[in-house]
């Protein structure tokens, strides 16, 4: 699949870091200088990227596991969804869940983007649903 992309940053295009990676790393585009997120502060970080996904696909913005583990920084609305008809700049909503300030530098890898196929469902209103073994069992119904 080919995805059209405009890169207004001075960073290379996102790429898969290994042959079987699912996500492309996104980099911060901060031409005006670093951003500091204080503990529990959130902020929107620009990437300088604009793209055109094919119909039937979405881009999911997800945390980078190393950044979450080592620095306590994650994507707030994870996964964030970029729809195929969106043409604005790709931005990442980060939150600092650590107890230390976190400095985001220009070019830093801040999130990963997974491109996935999806379908739109037709909702059909009914009076009742079919029975299953699980039934209405929800959160924790099978134990810890």
Tab-separated table of N, CA and C in Angstrom, residues 9-86:
chain	number	residue	atom	x	y	z
A	9	UNK	N	8.660	19.024	7.937
A	9	UNK	CA	9.729	19.078	8.936
A	9	UNK	C	11.065	18.917	8.214
A	10	UNK	N	12.140	18.984	8.963
A	10	UNK	CA	13.463	18.742	8.391
A	10	UNK	C	13.973	17.351	8.784
A	11	UNK	N	13.065	16.513	9.265
A	11	UNK	CA	13.406	15.154	9.687
A	11	UNK	C	13.077	14.166	8.579
A	12	UNK	N	13.714	12.998	8.604
A	12	UNK	CA	13.372	11.987	7.598
A	12	UNK	C	11.936	11.499	7.785
A	13	UNK	N	11.378	10.921	6.732
A	13	UNK	CA	10.039	10.338	6.848
A	13	UNK	C	10.041	9.233	7.898
A	14	UNK	N	8.898	9.012	8.549
A	14	UNK	CA	8.809	7.887	9.487
A	14	UNK	C	9.154	6.593	8.750
A	15	UNK	N	9.737	5.653	9.482
A	15	UNK	CA	10.079	4.370	8.876
A	15	UNK	C	9.900	3.272	9.907
A	16	UNK	N	9.776	2.062	9.382
A	16	UNK	CA	9.728	0.891	10.246
A	16	UNK	C	11.154	0.583	10.680
A	17	UNK	N	11.383	0.455	11.979
A	17	UNK	CA	12.738	0.271	12.498
A	17	UNK	C	13.270	-1.142	12.302
A	18	UNK	N	12.371	-2.129	12.198
A	18	UNK	CA	12.791	-3.505	11.924
A	18	UNK	C	11.883	-4.078	10.841
A	19	UNK	N	12.279	-5.208	10.285
A	19	UNK	CA	11.556	-5.805	9.164
A	19	UNK	C	10.119	-6.172	9.513
A	20	UNK	N	9.835	-6.478	10.768
A	20	UNK	CA	8.482	-6.890	11.134
A	20	UNK	C	7.799	-5.904	12.087
A	21	UNK	N	8.289	-4.687	12.158
A	21	UNK	CA	7.650	-3.660	12.992
A	21	UNK	C	6.248	-3.354	12.476
A	22	UNK	N	5.321	-3.153	13.391
A	22	UNK	CA	3.966	-2.756	13.020
A	22	UNK	C	3.834	-1.237	12.958
A	23	UNK	N	4.670	-0.539	13.732
A	23	UNK	CA	4.536	0.913	13.841
A	23	UNK	C	5.707	1.666	13.248
A	24	UNK	N	5.378	2.841	12.730
A	24	UNK	CA	6.375	3.793	12.224
A	24	UNK	C	6.602	4.823	13.317
A	25	UNK	N	7.850	5.112	13.642
A	25	UNK	CA	8.122	6.104	14.690
A	25	UNK	C	7.877	7.515	14.181
A	26	UNK	N	7.161	8.310	14.992
A	26	UNK	CA	6.910	9.719	14.692
A	26	UNK	C	7.870	10.571	15.508
A	27	UNK	N	8.370	11.635	14.884
A	27	UNK	CA	9.323	12.529	15.543
A	27	UNK	C	8.685	13.889	15.821
A	28	UNK	N	9.107	14.497	16.916
A	28	UNK	CA	8.662	15.853	17.253
A	28	UNK	C	9.263	16.841	16.265
A	29	UNK	N	8.460	17.776	15.800
A	29	UNK	CA	8.935	18.861	14.946
A	29	UNK	C	8.790	20.153	15.746
A	30	UNK	N	9.899	20.605	16.305
A	30	UNK	CA	9.904	21.748	17.223
A	30	UNK	C	10.921	22.785	16.756
A	31	UNK	N	10.640	23.480	15.636
A	31	UNK	CA	11.616	24.443	15.123
A	31	UNK	C	11.851	25.628	16.056
A	32	UNK	N	10.930	25.866	16.983
A	32	UNK	CA	11.077	26.995	17.907
A	32	UNK	C	11.758	26.588	19.209
A	33	UNK	N	12.166	25.335	19.311
A	33	UNK	CA	12.879	24.889	20.493
A	33	UNK	C	12.147	23.819	21.274
A	34	UNK	N	12.822	23.238	22.271
A	34	UNK	CA	12.256	22.150	23.070
A	34	UNK	C	10.998	22.569	23.829
A	35	UNK	N	10.204	21.564	24.176
A	35	UNK	CA	9.013	21.730	25.019
A	35	UNK	C	9.267	20.927	26.292
A	36	UNK	N	8.905	21.484	27.434
A	36	UNK	CA	9.009	20.750	28.692
A	36	UNK	C	7.613	20.443	29.206
A	37	UNK	N	7.360	19.158	29.463
A	37	UNK	CA	6.113	18.743	30.094
A	37	UNK	C	6.407	18.511	31.574
A	38	UNK	N	5.728	19.267	32.417
A	38	UNK	CA	5.856	19.081	33.854
A	38	UNK	C	5.090	17.821	34.263
A	39	UNK	N	5.315	17.284	35.461
A	39	UNK	CA	4.562	16.122	35.910
A	39	UNK	C	3.057	16.352	35.774
A	40	UNK	N	2.378	15.383	35.187
A	40	UNK	CA	0.931	15.367	34.928
A	40	UNK	C	0.478	16.409	33.895
A	41	UNK	N	1.406	17.077	33.260
A	41	UNK	CA	1.047	18.037	32.213
A	41	UNK	C	0.928	17.314	30.878
A	42	UNK	N	-0.015	17.782	30.066
A	42	UNK	CA	-0.182	17.240	28.728
A	42	UNK	C	0.111	18.333	27.713
A	43	UNK	N	0.468	17.926	26.515
A	43	UNK	CA	0.754	18.895	25.473
A	43	UNK	C	0.657	18.255	24.101
A	44	UNK	N	0.292	19.078	23.114
A	44	UNK	CA	0.209	18.610	21.747
A	44	UNK	C	1.530	18.895	21.045
A	45	UNK	N	2.105	17.878	20.443
A	45	UNK	CA	3.409	17.982	19.804
A	45	UNK	C	3.237	17.792	18.300
A	46	UNK	N	3.713	18.764	17.529
A	46	UNK	CA	3.597	18.702	16.076
A	46	UNK	C	4.654	17.769	15.500
A	47	UNK	N	4.341	17.229	14.306
A	47	UNK	CA	5.289	16.353	13.611
A	47	UNK	C	5.746	16.937	12.274
A	48	UNK	N	5.019	17.922	11.746
A	48	UNK	CA	5.336	18.465	10.426
A	48	UNK	C	4.878	17.571	9.292
A	49	UNK	N	4.110	16.533	9.608
A	49	UNK	CA	3.646	15.574	8.609
A	49	UNK	C	2.165	15.743	8.309
A	50	UNK	N	1.820	15.580	7.047
A	50	UNK	CA	0.437	15.614	6.568
A	50	UNK	C	0.296	14.406	5.644
A	51	UNK	N	-0.800	13.662	5.732
A	51	UNK	CA	-0.893	12.481	4.883
A	51	UNK	C	-2.302	12.242	4.378
A	52	UNK	N	-2.370	11.399	3.375
A	52	UNK	CA	-3.633	11.020	2.748
A	52	UNK	C	-3.707	9.499	2.751
A	53	UNK	N	-4.509	8.976	3.668
A	53	UNK	CA	-4.684	7.525	3.752
A	53	UNK	C	-5.724	7.063	2.736
A	54	UNK	N	-5.590	5.848	2.224
A	54	UNK	CA	-6.624	5.311	1.348
A	54	UNK	C	-7.922	5.089	2.140
A	55	UNK	N	-9.048	5.169	1.452
A	55	UNK	CA	-10.340	4.884	2.091
A	55	UNK	C	-10.297	3.479	2.686
A	56	UNK	N	-10.897	3.310	3.856
A	56	UNK	CA	-10.922	2.017	4.525
A	56	UNK	C	-9.736	1.777	5.440
A	57	UNK	N	-8.877	2.811	5.608
A	57	UNK	CA	-7.730	2.686	6.499
A	57	UNK	C	-7.746	3.818	7.519
A	58	UNK	N	-7.106	3.595	8.648
A	58	UNK	CA	-6.895	4.596	9.676
A	58	UNK	C	-5.451	4.510	10.119
A	59	UNK	N	-4.977	5.562	10.745
A	59	UNK	CA	-3.670	5.522	11.402
A	59	UNK	C	-3.915	5.625	12.896
A	60	UNK	N	-3.343	4.715	13.634
A	60	UNK	CA	-3.468	4.713	15.090
A	60	UNK	C	-2.169	5.251	15.680
A	61	UNK	N	-2.289	6.241	16.558
A	61	UNK	CA	-1.123	6.820	17.221
A	61	UNK	C	-1.020	6.184	18.599
A	62	UNK	N	0.097	5.541	18.830
A	62	UNK	CA	0.279	4.764	20.055
A	62	UNK	C	1.551	5.196	20.777
A	63	UNK	N	1.629	4.900	22.082
A	63	UNK	CA	2.847	5.232	22.829
A	63	UNK	C	4.036	4.419	22.350
A	64	UNK	N	5.220	4.942	22.580
A	64	UNK	CA	6.452	4.179	22.423
A	64	UNK	C	6.729	3.529	23.778
A	65	UNK	N	6.891	2.237	23.786
A	65	UNK	CA	7.022	1.516	25.052
A	65	UNK	C	8.247	1.959	25.847
A	66	UNK	N	9.355	2.215	25.182
A	66	UNK	CA	10.557	2.645	25.893
A	66	UNK	C	10.380	3.994	26.560
A	67	UNK	N	9.707	4.916	25.876
A	67	UNK	CA	9.456	6.244	26.451
A	67	UNK	C	8.532	6.132	27.665
A	68	UNK	N	7.550	5.262	27.567
A	68	UNK	CA	6.630	5.059	28.692
A	68	UNK	C	7.346	4.430	29.885
A	69	UNK	N	8.161	3.410	29.614
A	69	UNK	CA	8.857	2.716	30.699
A	69	UNK	C	9.935	3.587	31.333
A	70	UNK	N	10.781	4.192	30.514
A	70	UNK	CA	11.943	4.911	31.023
A	70	UNK	C	11.620	6.307	31.539
A	71	UNK	N	10.642	6.971	30.938
A	71	UNK	CA	10.369	8.367	31.276
A	71	UNK	C	8.960	8.627	31.796
A	72	UNK	N	8.066	7.649	31.724
A	72	UNK	CA	6.698	7.849	32.195
A	72	UNK	C	5.872	8.741	31.279
A	73	UNK	N	6.253	8.826	30.011
A	73	UNK	CA	5.549	9.675	29.051
A	73	UNK	C	4.796	8.782	28.081
A	74	UNK	N	3.519	9.101	27.855
A	74	UNK	CA	2.675	8.262	27.015
A	74	UNK	C	1.733	9.120	26.181
A	75	UNK	N	1.029	8.478	25.275
A	75	UNK	CA	0.022	9.152	24.451
A	75	UNK	C	-1.277	9.176	25.249
A	76	UNK	N	-1.839	10.354	25.429
A	76	UNK	CA	-2.991	10.512	26.307
A	76	UNK	C	-4.239	9.835	25.764
A	77	UNK	N	-4.551	9.999	24.502
A	77	UNK	CA	-5.768	9.416	23.930
A	77	UNK	C	-5.410	8.157	23.145
A	78	UNK	N	-4.769	7.239	23.806
A	78	UNK	CA	-4.200	6.089	23.117
A	78	UNK	C	-5.213	4.973	22.910
A	79	UNK	N	-5.353	4.441	21.701
A	79	UNK	CA	-4.696	4.988	20.519
A	79	UNK	C	-5.487	6.158	19.952
A	80	UNK	N	-4.763	7.158	19.508
A	80	UNK	CA	-5.389	8.248	18.774
A	80	UNK	C	-5.698	7.762	17.371
A	81	UNK	N	-6.776	8.244	16.798
A	81	UNK	CA	-7.180	7.803	15.463
A	81	UNK	C	-7.068	8.938	14.466
A	82	UNK	N	-6.418	8.655	13.341
A	82	UNK	CA	-6.379	9.593	12.222
A	82	UNK	C	-7.205	8.965	11.109
A	83	UNK	N	-8.284	9.624	10.738
A	83	UNK	CA	-9.183	9.115	9.715
A	83	UNK	C	-8.647	9.376	8.316
A	84	UNK	N	-9.110	8.589	7.364
A	84	UNK	CA	-8.634	8.698	5.982
A	84	UNK	C	-8.975	10.044	5.350
A	85	UNK	N	-9.990	10.728	5.853
A	85	UNK	CA	-10.359	12.022	5.246
A	85	UNK	C	-9.724	13.217	5.954
A	86	UNK	N	-8.865	12.993	6.945
A	86	UNK	CA	-8.180	14.087	7.638
A	86	UNK	C	-6.971	14.527	6.827
